[in-house]
Short mmCIF file of C-alpha atoms in Angstrom, two decimals:
data_model
loop_
_atom_site.label_atom_id
_atom_site.label_comp_id
_atom_site.label_asym_id
_atom_site.label_seq_id
_atom_site.Cartn_x
_atom_site.Cartn_y
_atom_site.Cartn_z
CA ALA A 230 -33.12 -33.09 -30.05
CA PRO A 231 -33.53 -36.73 -30.25
CA SER A 232 -37.27 -38.14 -30.42
CA ALA A 233 -38.36 -40.43 -27.88
CA SER A 234 -38.61 -43.13 -30.80
CA SER A 235 -35.19 -42.69 -32.25
CA THR A 236 -33.40 -43.00 -28.72
CA ALA A 237 -35.22 -45.78 -27.06
CA LYS A 238 -32.78 -48.39 -26.82
CA ALA A 239 -31.02 -50.94 -24.32
CA PRO A 240 -28.82 -49.12 -20.94
CA ALA A 241 -25.43 -48.75 -21.86
CA HIS A 242 -24.49 -51.34 -19.46
CA ALA A 243 -26.63 -53.64 -21.27
CA GLN A 244 -25.34 -52.87 -24.56
CA ALA A 245 -21.60 -53.83 -23.36
CA ASP A 246 -22.57 -57.56 -22.86
CA GLU A 247 -21.87 -59.91 -25.79
CA GLY A 248 -24.67 -61.56 -27.09
CA LEU A 249 -27.45 -62.81 -24.40
CA VAL A 250 -25.18 -63.64 -21.78
CA ALA A 251 -24.31 -61.40 -18.87
CA SER A 252 -20.81 -61.08 -17.85
CA TYR A 253 -19.26 -63.08 -14.84
CA SER A 254 -22.52 -65.34 -14.37
CA LYS A 255 -21.30 -68.89 -14.46
CA LEU A 256 -22.61 -69.59 -10.76
CA VAL A 257 -26.16 -69.95 -12.90
CA GLY A 258 -25.01 -70.89 -16.05
CA GLY A 259 -25.10 -67.64 -17.39
CA ARG A 260 -28.08 -65.38 -16.85
CA THR A 261 -29.48 -62.88 -19.22
CA ARG A 262 -30.59 -59.28 -18.11
CA ILE A 263 -34.15 -58.83 -18.05
CA GLY A 264 -33.53 -55.26 -19.92
CA ARG A 265 -31.55 -57.31 -22.53
CA ILE A 266 -34.54 -58.84 -23.28
CA LEU A 267 -37.43 -56.17 -22.74
CA LEU A 268 -35.55 -53.00 -23.79
CA SER A 269 -34.69 -54.61 -27.21
CA SER A 270 -35.81 -52.91 -30.18
CA ASP A 271 -39.06 -55.47 -30.73
CA GLY A 272 -39.58 -55.91 -26.95
CA GLY A 273 -37.90 -59.14 -27.08
CA LYS A 274 -40.02 -60.98 -29.82
CA SER A 275 -36.71 -62.02 -31.67
CA LEU A 276 -36.01 -64.22 -29.10
CA VAL A 277 -38.93 -66.15 -28.78
CA GLY A 278 -38.35 -69.71 -28.71
CA GLN A 279 -34.85 -69.27 -27.13
CA LYS A 280 -33.94 -70.74 -23.75
CA VAL A 281 -32.60 -68.12 -21.29
CA THR A 282 -32.06 -68.13 -17.43
CA VAL A 283 -32.91 -65.23 -15.71
CA CYS A 284 -32.51 -63.96 -12.08
CA GLY A 285 -33.69 -61.50 -9.70
CA TRP A 286 -36.25 -60.25 -7.15
CA ALA A 287 -40.08 -61.08 -7.03
CA LYS A 288 -42.24 -57.67 -7.39
CA THR A 289 -45.59 -59.52 -7.29
CA THR A 290 -46.71 -63.33 -6.96
CA ARG A 291 -49.61 -64.93 -7.70
CA GLU A 292 -51.43 -68.27 -7.94
CA ALA A 293 -53.55 -69.97 -10.57
CA ASN A 294 -55.36 -72.92 -11.27
CA LYS A 295 -55.50 -74.00 -7.65
CA GLY A 296 -51.50 -73.57 -7.39
CA GLN A 297 -50.77 -75.24 -10.65
CA LEU A 298 -49.34 -72.07 -11.61
CA ILE A 299 -47.42 -69.43 -10.18
CA PHE A 300 -46.96 -65.92 -11.98
CA VAL A 301 -44.08 -63.91 -10.97
CA GLU A 302 -43.26 -60.23 -12.15
CA LEU A 303 -39.44 -60.40 -11.94
CA ASN A 304 -37.04 -57.51 -11.75
CA ASP A 305 -33.23 -57.64 -11.87
CA GLY A 306 -32.65 -54.09 -11.39
CA SER A 307 -31.20 -53.89 -15.40
CA SER A 308 -34.76 -52.14 -16.15
CA CYS A 309 -37.81 -50.38 -15.03
CA ALA A 310 -40.03 -53.14 -16.37
CA SER A 311 -40.21 -56.66 -14.70
CA LEU A 312 -40.41 -59.65 -16.83
CA GLN A 313 -43.69 -62.07 -16.25
CA VAL A 314 -42.52 -65.55 -15.73
CA VAL A 315 -45.29 -68.27 -15.87
CA LEU A 316 -44.23 -71.38 -13.63
CA ASP A 317 -45.59 -74.80 -13.97
CA GLN A 318 -46.00 -77.12 -11.09
CA ALA A 319 -43.83 -79.63 -13.21
CA ALA A 320 -40.98 -77.34 -13.15
CA GLU A 321 -38.09 -78.80 -11.26
CA GLY A 322 -37.57 -76.83 -7.67
CA PHE A 323 -41.53 -75.91 -7.89
CA ALA A 324 -42.04 -77.54 -4.49
CA SER A 325 -39.46 -75.59 -2.70
CA LEU A 326 -41.19 -72.40 -3.16
CA LYS A 327 -44.27 -73.09 -0.97
CA GLY A 328 -44.59 -70.17 1.45
CA LYS A 329 -41.29 -68.56 0.69
CA CYS A 330 -42.06 -67.04 -2.92
CA GLY A 331 -43.77 -63.77 -1.76
CA THR A 332 -42.67 -60.39 -2.86
CA GLY A 333 -39.02 -59.41 -2.63
CA ALA A 334 -37.77 -63.28 -2.65
CA SER A 335 -34.52 -63.87 -4.94
CA LEU A 336 -35.04 -66.38 -7.63
CA MET A 337 -33.60 -67.95 -10.51
CA PHE A 338 -35.64 -69.22 -13.30
CA ARG A 339 -34.67 -71.40 -16.48
CA GLY A 340 -37.17 -71.57 -19.43
CA THR A 341 -38.41 -70.49 -22.73
CA LEU A 342 -39.30 -66.95 -24.24
CA VAL A 343 -42.90 -67.06 -25.64
CA ASP A 344 -45.25 -64.52 -26.79
CA SER A 345 -47.00 -62.98 -24.21
CA PRO A 346 -50.86 -63.10 -24.68
CA GLY A 347 -51.48 -59.85 -22.67
CA GLY A 348 -50.86 -56.60 -24.09
CA LYS A 349 -48.44 -55.34 -21.27
CA GLN A 350 -45.19 -56.95 -22.91
CA GLY A 351 -44.44 -58.52 -25.89
CA VAL A 352 -42.69 -61.53 -24.31
CA GLU A 353 -42.98 -64.05 -20.94
CA LEU A 354 -40.61 -66.55 -19.70
CA LEU A 355 -42.60 -70.05 -19.47
CA VAL A 356 -41.19 -72.34 -17.06
CA LYS A 357 -42.58 -75.79 -17.33
CA GLU A 358 -41.53 -79.59 -17.27
CA GLY A 359 -37.84 -80.39 -17.82
CA ASP A 360 -36.97 -76.19 -16.88
CA GLU A 361 -35.81 -75.21 -13.56
CA VAL A 362 -36.69 -72.56 -10.58
CA LYS A 363 -34.42 -72.03 -7.56
CA LEU A 364 -34.87 -70.05 -4.60
CA PHE A 365 -32.19 -68.10 -3.39
CA GLY A 366 -33.78 -66.24 -0.66
CA GLY A 367 -37.29 -66.44 0.87
CA VAL A 368 -39.36 -63.68 2.37
CA ASP A 369 -41.74 -63.96 4.81
CA ALA A 370 -44.62 -61.59 3.10
CA LYS A 371 -45.71 -60.30 6.51
CA ASP A 372 -42.56 -58.89 7.68
CA TYR A 373 -41.22 -57.47 4.36
CA PRO A 374 -40.92 -53.58 4.68
CA LEU A 375 -41.80 -53.20 1.04
CA SER A 376 -45.43 -54.65 0.10
CA LYS A 377 -46.72 -54.20 -3.36
CA LYS A 378 -48.45 -50.69 -2.46
CA ALA A 379 -46.92 -47.47 -3.13
CA HIS A 380 -44.59 -45.97 -0.33
CA SER A 381 -44.18 -42.32 0.74
CA MET A 382 -40.56 -40.88 -0.12
CA GLU A 383 -39.97 -40.11 3.46
CA TYR A 384 -40.75 -43.79 4.74
CA LEU A 385 -38.53 -45.08 1.63
CA ARG A 386 -35.53 -43.04 3.45
CA SER A 387 -36.11 -44.77 6.55
CA ILE A 388 -35.49 -47.92 4.83
CA ALA A 389 -32.47 -46.69 2.60
CA HIS A 390 -30.96 -50.28 2.51
CA LEU A 391 -33.90 -51.60 0.77
CA ARG A 392 -35.52 -48.47 -0.97
CA PRO A 393 -33.13 -49.36 -4.33
CA ARG A 394 -35.97 -52.17 -4.85
CA SER A 395 -38.28 -49.59 -5.35
CA ASN A 396 -38.87 -49.15 -8.94
CA PHE A 397 -38.36 -45.21 -8.08
CA ILE A 398 -34.88 -45.33 -6.63
CA GLY A 399 -34.05 -48.12 -9.21
CA CYS A 400 -34.63 -45.55 -11.83
CA VAL A 401 -32.70 -42.54 -9.88
CA ALA A 402 -29.57 -45.31 -9.32
CA ARG A 403 -29.75 -46.25 -13.34
CA VAL A 404 -29.75 -42.32 -14.05
CA ARG A 405 -27.18 -41.51 -11.83
CA ALA A 406 -24.71 -44.04 -12.98
CA ALA A 407 -25.38 -42.82 -16.73
CA LEU A 408 -24.54 -39.22 -15.60
CA CYS A 409 -21.47 -40.24 -13.90
CA GLN A 410 -20.41 -42.21 -17.07
CA ALA A 411 -21.36 -39.38 -19.14
CA THR A 412 -19.18 -36.91 -17.20
CA HIS A 413 -15.90 -39.25 -17.70
CA MET A 414 -16.92 -39.49 -21.37
CA PHE A 415 -17.25 -35.67 -21.99
CA PHE A 416 -14.00 -34.75 -20.23
CA ARG A 417 -12.03 -37.30 -21.65
CA SER A 418 -13.32 -36.51 -25.37
CA LYS A 419 -12.22 -32.82 -24.71
CA GLY A 420 -8.67 -33.97 -23.38
CA PHE A 421 -9.07 -33.10 -19.92
CA VAL A 422 -7.14 -35.42 -17.19
CA TYR A 423 -8.92 -36.69 -14.22
CA VAL A 424 -7.52 -35.69 -10.92
CA HIS A 425 -7.90 -37.16 -7.41
CA THR A 426 -8.11 -34.26 -5.00
CA PRO A 427 -7.79 -35.01 -1.02
CA LEU A 428 -10.88 -35.12 1.34
CA ILE A 429 -9.13 -33.84 4.37
CA THR A 430 -7.68 -30.32 3.74
CA SER A 431 -6.78 -27.49 5.90
CA ALA A 432 -8.01 -24.66 3.40
CA ASP A 433 -11.66 -23.51 3.11
CA CYS A 434 -12.17 -22.97 -0.50
CA GLU A 435 -15.67 -21.11 -0.05
CA GLY A 436 -13.98 -19.31 2.91
CA ALA A 437 -17.91 -19.66 4.63
CA GLY A 438 -16.20 -21.78 7.70
CA GLU A 439 -19.15 -24.34 7.59
CA MET A 440 -16.68 -27.23 7.45
CA PHE A 441 -16.59 -30.59 9.51
CA GLN A 442 -13.61 -30.91 11.24
CA VAL A 443 -11.14 -33.98 11.32
CA THR A 444 -9.57 -34.52 14.75
CA THR A 445 -8.49 -37.34 16.79
CA LEU A 446 -8.29 -35.25 20.26
CA LEU A 447 -11.51 -36.34 21.25
CA ALA A 448 -10.83 -39.85 21.78
CA ASP A 449 -8.93 -38.85 25.08
CA ALA A 450 -10.88 -35.89 25.77
CA ALA A 451 -13.13 -37.58 28.54
CA LYS A 452 -10.07 -39.12 30.43
CA ASN A 453 -7.77 -36.11 29.92
CA GLY A 454 -9.37 -33.15 28.68
CA LEU A 455 -8.40 -31.13 25.56
CA PRO A 456 -4.83 -29.93 25.07
CA MET A 457 -4.86 -26.18 25.35
CA VAL A 458 -2.52 -23.47 25.09
CA ASP A 459 -3.46 -19.87 25.58
CA GLY A 460 -7.01 -20.64 25.94
CA LYS A 461 -7.14 -22.20 22.61
CA ILE A 462 -7.16 -26.01 21.67
CA ASP A 463 -3.60 -27.10 20.85
CA TYR A 464 -3.68 -28.64 17.34
CA SER A 465 -0.01 -29.50 17.41
CA LYS A 466 -1.22 -32.58 19.60
CA ASP A 467 -3.84 -33.56 16.88
CA PHE A 468 -3.04 -36.01 14.34
CA PHE A 469 -2.14 -33.90 11.53
CA ALA A 470 -0.53 -31.10 13.77
CA ARG A 471 -2.98 -28.50 12.52
CA PRO A 472 -6.50 -27.77 12.06
CA THR A 473 -7.97 -29.91 9.31
CA SER A 474 -11.58 -30.51 8.01
CA MET A 475 -13.48 -32.41 5.16
CA THR A 476 -13.11 -30.54 1.78
CA VAL A 477 -16.08 -28.68 0.61
CA SER A 478 -14.59 -28.37 -2.92
CA GLY A 479 -11.83 -30.04 -4.81
CA GLN A 480 -11.13 -26.71 -6.72
CA LEU A 481 -8.03 -25.09 -4.96
CA ALA A 482 -6.55 -28.43 -4.86
CA VAL A 483 -7.33 -29.28 -8.57
CA GLU A 484 -6.05 -25.91 -9.93
CA PRO A 485 -2.22 -26.88 -9.52
CA TYR A 486 -2.67 -29.81 -11.96
CA CYS A 487 -4.53 -27.31 -14.30
CA CYS A 488 -1.50 -25.01 -14.17
CA ALA A 489 0.90 -27.75 -15.36
CA LEU A 490 -1.49 -30.19 -17.46
CA SER A 491 -3.92 -27.57 -19.17
CA SER A 492 -7.22 -28.90 -19.00
CA VAL A 493 -8.23 -31.36 -15.80
CA TYR A 494 -11.27 -32.29 -13.42
CA THR A 495 -11.90 -33.78 -10.30
CA PHE A 496 -15.07 -35.39 -9.19
CA GLY A 497 -15.78 -36.95 -5.62
CA PRO A 498 -17.52 -36.13 -2.67
CA THR A 499 -17.61 -32.73 -0.59
CA PHE A 500 -18.93 -32.13 2.68
CA ARG A 501 -20.71 -28.78 4.00
CA ALA A 502 -21.71 -28.57 7.94
CA GLU A 503 -24.84 -26.24 7.04
CA ASN A 504 -27.46 -26.57 9.41
CA SER A 505 -30.02 -26.75 6.02
CA HIS A 506 -33.17 -28.71 6.15
CA THR A 507 -34.23 -27.86 2.58
CA SER A 508 -35.19 -29.88 -0.11
CA ARG A 509 -31.83 -29.11 -2.30
CA HIS A 510 -29.15 -29.17 0.12
CA LEU A 511 -27.18 -32.19 1.69
CA ALA A 512 -24.16 -32.43 4.17
CA GLU A 513 -22.64 -35.01 1.82
CA PHE A 514 -22.62 -34.84 -1.89
CA TRP A 515 -20.68 -35.29 -5.16
CA MET A 516 -18.79 -32.66 -7.02
CA ILE A 517 -17.65 -32.43 -10.59
CA GLU A 518 -14.77 -29.71 -10.96
CA PRO A 519 -13.24 -28.95 -14.16
CA GLU A 520 -10.32 -26.50 -14.66
CA LEU A 521 -9.52 -24.53 -17.96
CA ALA A 522 -6.03 -23.17 -18.46
CA PHE A 523 -5.81 -20.65 -20.97
CA ALA A 524 -9.22 -19.96 -20.59
CA ASN A 525 -11.57 -17.06 -19.71
CA LEU A 526 -15.04 -16.68 -18.45
CA LYS A 527 -16.69 -17.10 -21.76
CA ASP A 528 -14.67 -20.47 -22.36
CA ASP A 529 -16.17 -21.12 -18.82
CA MET A 530 -19.48 -20.64 -19.65
CA ASP A 531 -19.45 -22.54 -23.07
CA CYS A 532 -17.80 -25.68 -21.50
CA ALA A 533 -20.51 -25.42 -18.61
CA GLU A 534 -23.17 -25.54 -21.37
CA ASP A 535 -21.96 -27.80 -23.52
CA TYR A 536 -21.04 -30.36 -20.70
CA LEU A 537 -24.85 -30.19 -19.23
CA LYS A 538 -26.00 -31.01 -22.66
CA PHE A 539 -23.71 -33.83 -23.35
CA CYS A 540 -25.06 -35.34 -19.99
CA VAL A 541 -28.71 -34.97 -20.72
CA ARG A 542 -28.31 -36.21 -24.15
CA TYR A 543 -26.67 -39.38 -23.08
CA ALA A 544 -29.54 -39.76 -20.48
CA MET A 545 -31.93 -39.34 -23.40
CA GLU A 546 -29.83 -41.86 -25.37
CA ASN A 547 -29.37 -44.80 -22.84
CA ASN A 548 -31.85 -44.17 -20.22
CA LEU A 549 -35.12 -43.28 -21.74
CA GLU A 550 -37.43 -45.78 -20.28
CA ASP A 551 -36.32 -44.76 -16.76
CA LEU A 552 -36.69 -41.02 -17.80
CA GLN A 553 -40.42 -42.02 -19.32
CA PHE A 554 -41.03 -43.49 -15.71
CA PHE A 555 -40.28 -40.26 -14.11
CA ASP A 556 -42.33 -38.36 -16.84
CA LYS A 557 -45.21 -40.25 -15.27
CA GLN A 558 -44.29 -40.37 -11.74
CA ALA A 559 -42.13 -37.29 -10.95
CA GLU A 560 -42.61 -34.59 -13.60
CA PRO A 561 -45.23 -34.74 -16.23
CA GLY A 562 -43.73 -33.39 -19.29
CA LEU A 563 -39.98 -34.00 -18.30
CA VAL A 564 -38.94 -35.94 -21.62
CA GLU A 565 -40.21 -32.70 -23.69
CA ARG A 566 -38.65 -30.47 -21.05
CA LEU A 567 -35.43 -32.45 -21.92
CA LYS A 568 -35.45 -32.06 -25.32
CA SER A 569 -36.42 -28.63 -25.61
CA LEU A 570 -33.19 -27.79 -23.28
CA LEU A 571 -31.02 -29.59 -25.91
CA ALA A 572 -32.74 -27.43 -28.66
CA GLU A 573 -31.33 -24.28 -28.51
CA PRO A 574 -28.74 -22.31 -26.75
CA PHE A 575 -28.76 -21.29 -22.96
CA ALA A 576 -29.82 -17.53 -22.46
CA ARG A 577 -27.25 -15.64 -20.89
CA CYS A 578 -27.42 -11.89 -19.14
CA THR A 579 -25.46 -10.30 -16.70
CA TYR A 580 -26.32 -10.07 -13.00
CA THR A 581 -26.60 -6.36 -13.03
CA GLU A 582 -29.24 -7.09 -16.04
CA GLY A 583 -31.24 -9.75 -14.06
CA ILE A 584 -31.48 -7.38 -11.16
CA ASP A 585 -33.00 -4.72 -13.54
CA ILE A 586 -35.37 -7.55 -14.98
CA LEU A 587 -36.49 -8.63 -11.39
CA ILE A 588 -36.92 -5.07 -9.68
CA LYS A 589 -39.28 -4.51 -12.80
CA GLU A 590 -40.89 -7.54 -12.49
CA SER A 591 -41.63 -7.41 -8.66
CA PRO A 592 -44.85 -5.93 -8.24
CA LYS A 593 -46.32 -9.14 -10.49
CA ALA A 594 -43.79 -11.26 -9.12
CA LYS A 595 -44.59 -10.83 -5.27
CA PHE A 596 -41.34 -11.89 -4.36
CA GLN A 597 -40.99 -13.09 -0.49
CA VAL A 598 -37.57 -11.39 -0.35
CA PRO A 599 -36.85 -8.31 -1.93
CA VAL A 600 -34.52 -7.49 -5.05
CA GLU A 601 -31.72 -4.82 -4.65
CA TRP A 602 -28.12 -5.02 -6.39
CA GLY A 603 -25.56 -6.78 -4.25
CA MET A 604 -27.82 -9.33 -2.74
CA ASP A 605 -27.22 -12.79 -3.09
CA LEU A 606 -30.29 -14.00 -5.06
CA ASN A 607 -32.63 -16.48 -3.50
CA SER A 608 -34.27 -19.57 -5.32
CA GLU A 609 -37.23 -17.88 -5.85
CA HIS A 610 -35.55 -14.92 -8.02
CA GLU A 611 -33.08 -17.72 -9.83
CA ARG A 612 -36.32 -19.56 -10.89
CA TYR A 613 -38.11 -16.65 -11.83
CA LEU A 614 -35.58 -15.72 -14.24
CA CYS A 615 -35.15 -19.12 -16.11
CA GLU A 616 -38.78 -20.08 -15.77
CA LYS A 617 -40.93 -16.85 -16.27
CA VAL A 618 -38.49 -14.53 -18.15
CA PHE A 619 -35.99 -16.65 -20.41
CA LYS A 620 -38.14 -19.59 -19.90
CA LYS A 621 -34.85 -21.79 -20.58
CA PRO A 622 -31.82 -22.46 -18.63
CA THR A 623 -30.16 -19.03 -17.98
CA ILE A 624 -26.45 -17.92 -17.39
CA LEU A 625 -26.24 -15.07 -14.91
CA TYR A 626 -22.63 -13.79 -14.66
CA ASN A 627 -20.67 -10.65 -13.39
CA TYR A 628 -21.72 -10.75 -9.78
CA PRO A 629 -20.65 -8.18 -6.89
CA LYS A 630 -17.57 -9.28 -5.52
CA GLU A 631 -18.76 -8.64 -2.01
CA ILE A 632 -20.99 -12.20 -2.57
CA LYS A 633 -18.40 -14.47 -4.27
CA ALA A 634 -15.20 -16.14 -3.29
CA PHE A 635 -11.97 -14.53 -3.01
CA TYR A 636 -10.07 -16.44 -5.94
CA MET A 637 -12.73 -14.95 -8.38
CA ARG A 638 -11.23 -12.75 -11.18
CA LEU A 639 -11.98 -8.95 -10.20
CA ASN A 640 -13.29 -7.40 -13.25
CA GLU A 641 -12.13 -3.69 -14.68
CA ASP A 642 -15.17 -2.03 -12.77
CA GLU A 643 -13.29 -3.12 -9.18
CA LYS A 644 -17.27 -4.35 -8.15
CA THR A 645 -17.79 -7.51 -9.97
CA VAL A 646 -16.07 -10.73 -10.36
CA ALA A 647 -16.02 -12.95 -13.36
CA ALA A 648 -18.49 -15.27 -11.66
CA MET A 649 -20.97 -17.23 -13.35
CA ASP A 650 -23.92 -19.35 -12.28
CA LEU A 651 -26.05 -21.70 -14.58
CA LEU A 652 -29.64 -21.28 -13.55
CA ALA A 653 -32.29 -24.34 -14.61
CA PRO A 654 -35.98 -24.53 -14.03
CA ALA A 655 -37.35 -26.10 -11.51
CA ILE A 656 -34.14 -26.37 -9.82
CA GLY A 657 -32.25 -22.95 -9.39
CA GLU A 658 -28.52 -22.95 -9.54
CA VAL A 659 -27.07 -25.85 -11.06
CA ILE A 660 -23.46 -24.66 -11.81
CA GLY A 661 -21.54 -22.06 -10.29
CA GLY A 662 -17.80 -20.94 -11.57
CA SER A 663 -15.52 -18.43 -12.71
CA GLN A 664 -12.38 -16.90 -14.10
CA ARG A 665 -9.88 -17.62 -11.12
CA GLU A 666 -7.61 -14.66 -10.38
CA GLU A 667 -4.39 -14.98 -11.70
CA ARG A 668 -2.75 -11.65 -10.42
CA LEU A 669 -1.06 -12.22 -7.09
CA ASP A 670 -1.54 -8.63 -5.73
CA VAL A 671 -5.02 -8.67 -6.31
CA LEU A 672 -5.30 -12.02 -5.07
CA ASP A 673 -3.60 -11.09 -1.85
CA ARG A 674 -6.23 -7.78 -1.39
CA ARG A 675 -8.88 -10.33 -2.02
CA ILE A 676 -7.96 -12.65 0.54
CA LYS A 677 -7.06 -9.70 2.98
CA GLU A 678 -10.65 -8.17 2.37
CA MET A 679 -12.30 -11.92 3.18
CA GLU A 680 -10.22 -11.99 6.41
CA LEU A 681 -8.50 -15.10 5.46
CA ASP A 682 -5.01 -16.18 6.47
CA PRO A 683 -2.49 -15.60 3.54
CA LYS A 684 -0.31 -18.50 5.16
CA ASP A 685 -3.17 -21.39 4.74
CA TYR A 686 -2.95 -20.47 0.99
CA TRP A 687 0.92 -20.12 0.35
CA TRP A 688 0.78 -22.86 -1.96
CA TYR A 689 -2.19 -21.31 -4.21
CA ARG A 690 -0.19 -17.86 -3.86
CA ASP A 691 2.87 -19.91 -5.63
CA LEU A 692 0.60 -20.49 -8.63
CA ARG A 693 0.74 -16.85 -9.13
CA ARG A 694 4.37 -16.18 -8.54
CA TYR A 695 5.84 -19.06 -10.77
CA GLY A 696 4.01 -18.87 -14.48
CA SER A 697 0.80 -17.70 -13.51
CA VAL A 698 -1.68 -18.17 -16.48
CA PRO A 699 -5.32 -17.04 -16.69
CA HIS A 700 -7.75 -19.99 -15.87
CA SER A 701 -11.27 -20.73 -15.38
CA GLY A 702 -13.51 -23.61 -13.66
CA PHE A 703 -16.87 -24.53 -12.32
CA GLY A 704 -18.73 -26.47 -10.00
CA LEU A 705 -21.64 -28.84 -10.41
CA GLY A 706 -23.22 -31.02 -7.80
CA LEU A 707 -24.07 -34.16 -9.11
CA GLU A 708 -27.00 -34.40 -7.22
CA ARG A 709 -28.72 -31.39 -8.84
CA LEU A 710 -27.69 -32.70 -12.25
CA VAL A 711 -29.65 -35.87 -11.20
CA MET A 712 -32.92 -33.71 -10.04
CA LEU A 713 -32.71 -31.65 -13.35
CA THR A 714 -32.59 -34.72 -15.42
CA THR A 715 -35.10 -36.75 -13.51
CA GLY A 716 -37.34 -34.17 -12.06
CA VAL A 717 -37.15 -35.53 -8.64
CA GLU A 718 -37.84 -32.61 -6.25
CA ASN A 719 -35.98 -33.83 -3.03
CA ILE A 720 -32.36 -34.19 -3.10
CA ARG A 721 -32.49 -36.48 -0.43
CA ASP A 722 -33.87 -39.17 -2.92
CA VAL A 723 -31.14 -38.92 -5.53
CA ILE A 724 -28.48 -39.95 -3.68
CA PRO A 725 -28.12 -43.57 -1.84
CA TYR A 726 -27.51 -42.56 1.39
CA PRO A 727 -28.60 -38.92 2.54
CA ARG A 728 -26.29 -36.94 5.04
CA TYR A 729 -28.55 -34.00 6.20
CA PRO A 730 -28.58 -32.46 9.91
CA GLY A 731 -29.81 -35.05 12.50
CA HIS A 732 -29.70 -38.03 9.49
CA ALA A 733 -26.33 -40.09 9.21
CA ASP A 734 -27.90 -43.47 9.28
CA PHE A 735 -26.68 -46.76 7.38
#
């Protein structure tokens, strides 16, 4: 596992810049990202004496020497840390700041990097006579929603358009971006093809029915009423001439590409109309869903473990500063937990073995929901297995067929399917996957058992009629991965604009 010292480096987006000057910054004569300065191996010491231009938003401001000096903590989003700017009244543009240079103001400073006399950071920016400051957008301090004091996460959700300026959400955004980048890097390195799947669908992948309907019939309903046939809504008059919904998964749509291109993945938004108010569920979230041809459940589990470790390692190597922030602000010991996750293989056990363990541990664990074979495990059961029993991420596999989707391959015992869930400490289920049912007769039987309409899956059945192939895949919610990597407890705080029952603001 990488050590903290060996992995401290500038974020990937900062490393991509050539030299000090950020791309596409001609407006201000070429700016330098603050992260490029403060996250360099020597904390910016090698840049002392250089003239640079920095732009960003004031975190704090204070006057000294009866207003002849202004100290500004400036942040541009490239780093959790802010650069201290010492602004002398002799600098060009100083007078324009009067009464407008409060927390949240957007500014440009052109000055010289100097050694900082304080111990907080190695360098600071001195802006003096011959240098320049420019105010882009001032702030009336008394009206600014993000004052210097800390705010609750609930309050920050109410100002989702401004919360990226908070250190906490800024760190989340950078880690989330890194995990997205790592996702594409991993699958590309393994020869997978990226496929875009539709967001509007007529098929329910999970067979749960908890989907957001897509219709244009409501526009004229108040005037003309809904079109009806035999007491039911006549969807032939709708935009798509049939019932359609927002997708709950891209899996069914990406499988045909798997059966032609061998290894594929889709990565996009998905939607669940579940009336859930927990800290682990959203109505709109992002899913990563790979499909592997000529692969069984073991291949699927191996891929899931390798992918998760790749993403965590990438974040450790490129966003260590952000993770250290979360180590202090969200989950003490986070960095060590992530190192431990990378250090050894994940535990693996069958669903039946897991149930036996939980039943044996029940008197001591005092579960709220009693444990029995055939149940869909609750979060308390999943977390107990990976936190108390195995004490590391755990893959549970071979689940009862009654609690899993129709497309999962039926095992020889006719009671279980080749399904797997990857469980992580503090989170519970992070990844769910399975070997897909490639036998048409068995698939048809499962569709019937789930009381689904085979006509809706005619094209899915065709994959089993023409050159059927053993294949496997899994789905991972990006937001769960961000929670795992950052230690953030509420899923509403790891997505820019959370959608959940009663909330679709912004």
